[in-house]
Amino acid sequence: MKNIVQVIQQEYEVNVHDGFATRGSTAVLTCQIQPAAARDYTSVLSWLRDDKYVITAESLSQGRLL
């Protein structure tokens, strides 16, 4: 017997609320994904800042954006 997974093509919206931190402190940003059903099938690959700078895991130094 095989498992069947239904796939529905649906648009979803991802938002990040503004976060603030002083230099050298930790800022935690979280994605808000709607509809909630998309969360289980979505992974964050990068962040795009307002100035068009793309932040990826490779651009981090020891897990930090400097």
CSV table of C-alpha atoms in Angstrom, one decimal:
chain,number,residue,atom,x,y,z
A,1,MET,CA,0.0,0.0,0.0
A,2,LYS,CA,1.3,3.5,-0.9
A,3,ASN,CA,0.7,6.7,0.9
A,4,ILE,CA,-0.8,9.4,-1.3
A,5,VAL,CA,-0.3,13.1,-0.5
A,6,GLN,CA,-2.6,15.6,-2.1
A,7,VAL,CA,-0.9,18.7,-3.5
A,8,ILE,CA,-2.8,21.9,-3.9
A,9,GLN,CA,-1.2,24.9,-5.7
A,10,GLN,CA,-2.0,27.9,-3.6
A,11,GLU,CA,-0.4,31.3,-3.1
A,12,TYR,CA,0.8,32.1,0.4
A,13,GLU,CA,2.1,35.2,2.1
A,14,VAL,CA,5.3,35.4,4.2
A,15,ASN,CA,5.9,38.4,6.4
A,16,VAL,CA,8.5,39.4,9.0
A,17,HIS,CA,7.7,42.0,11.6
A,18,ASP,CA,10.3,44.7,12.3
A,19,GLY,CA,12.9,43.6,15.0
A,20,PHE,CA,15.2,45.9,16.8
A,21,ALA,CA,18.5,45.2,18.6
A,22,THR,CA,21.6,47.2,19.5
A,23,ARG,CA,24.8,46.4,17.7
A,24,GLY,CA,26.4,43.3,19.2
A,25,SER,CA,23.1,42.0,20.6
A,26,THR,CA,20.9,39.2,19.3
A,27,ALA,CA,17.9,40.0,17.2
A,28,VAL,CA,15.5,37.1,16.5
A,29,LEU,CA,13.3,37.4,13.3
A,30,THR,CA,10.5,35.0,12.6
A,31,CYS,CA,8.5,34.4,9.5
A,32,GLN,CA,4.7,34.6,9.7
A,33,ILE,CA,3.4,32.3,7.0
A,34,GLN,CA,-0.3,32.3,5.9
A,35,PRO,CA,-2.1,30.1,5.5
A,36,ALA,CA,-0.9,28.1,8.4
A,37,ALA,CA,-1.1,24.8,6.4
A,38,ALA,CA,1.9,26.0,4.2
A,39,ARG,CA,4.2,26.1,7.3
A,40,ASP,CA,4.9,22.4,7.2
A,41,TYR,CA,6.1,22.5,3.6
A,42,THR,CA,8.0,25.8,3.6
A,43,SER,CA,11.7,26.5,4.4
A,44,VAL,CA,13.5,29.8,4.7
A,45,LEU,CA,16.5,29.9,2.4
A,46,SER,CA,17.4,33.5,2.6
A,47,TRP,CA,16.3,37.0,3.8
A,48,LEU,CA,16.0,40.1,1.7
A,49,ARG,CA,16.6,43.4,3.4
A,50,ASP,CA,15.0,46.7,2.3
A,51,ASP,CA,18.3,47.7,0.7
A,52,LYS,CA,18.1,44.6,-1.5
A,53,TYR,CA,21.0,42.8,0.4
A,54,VAL,CA,20.3,39.0,0.4
A,55,ILE,CA,21.2,37.2,3.6
A,56,THR,CA,21.9,33.5,3.3
A,57,ALA,CA,23.4,30.9,5.7
A,58,GLU,CA,26.7,31.3,3.7
A,59,SER,CA,26.8,35.0,4.3
A,60,LEU,CA,26.8,34.6,8.1
A,61,SER,CA,30.0,34.4,10.2
A,62,GLN,CA,29.6,31.9,13.0
A,63,GLY,CA,25.8,32.2,12.7
A,64,ARG,CA,25.9,36.0,12.9
A,65,LEU,CA,25.3,38.7,10.4
A,66,LEU,CA,28.1,41.2,11.0
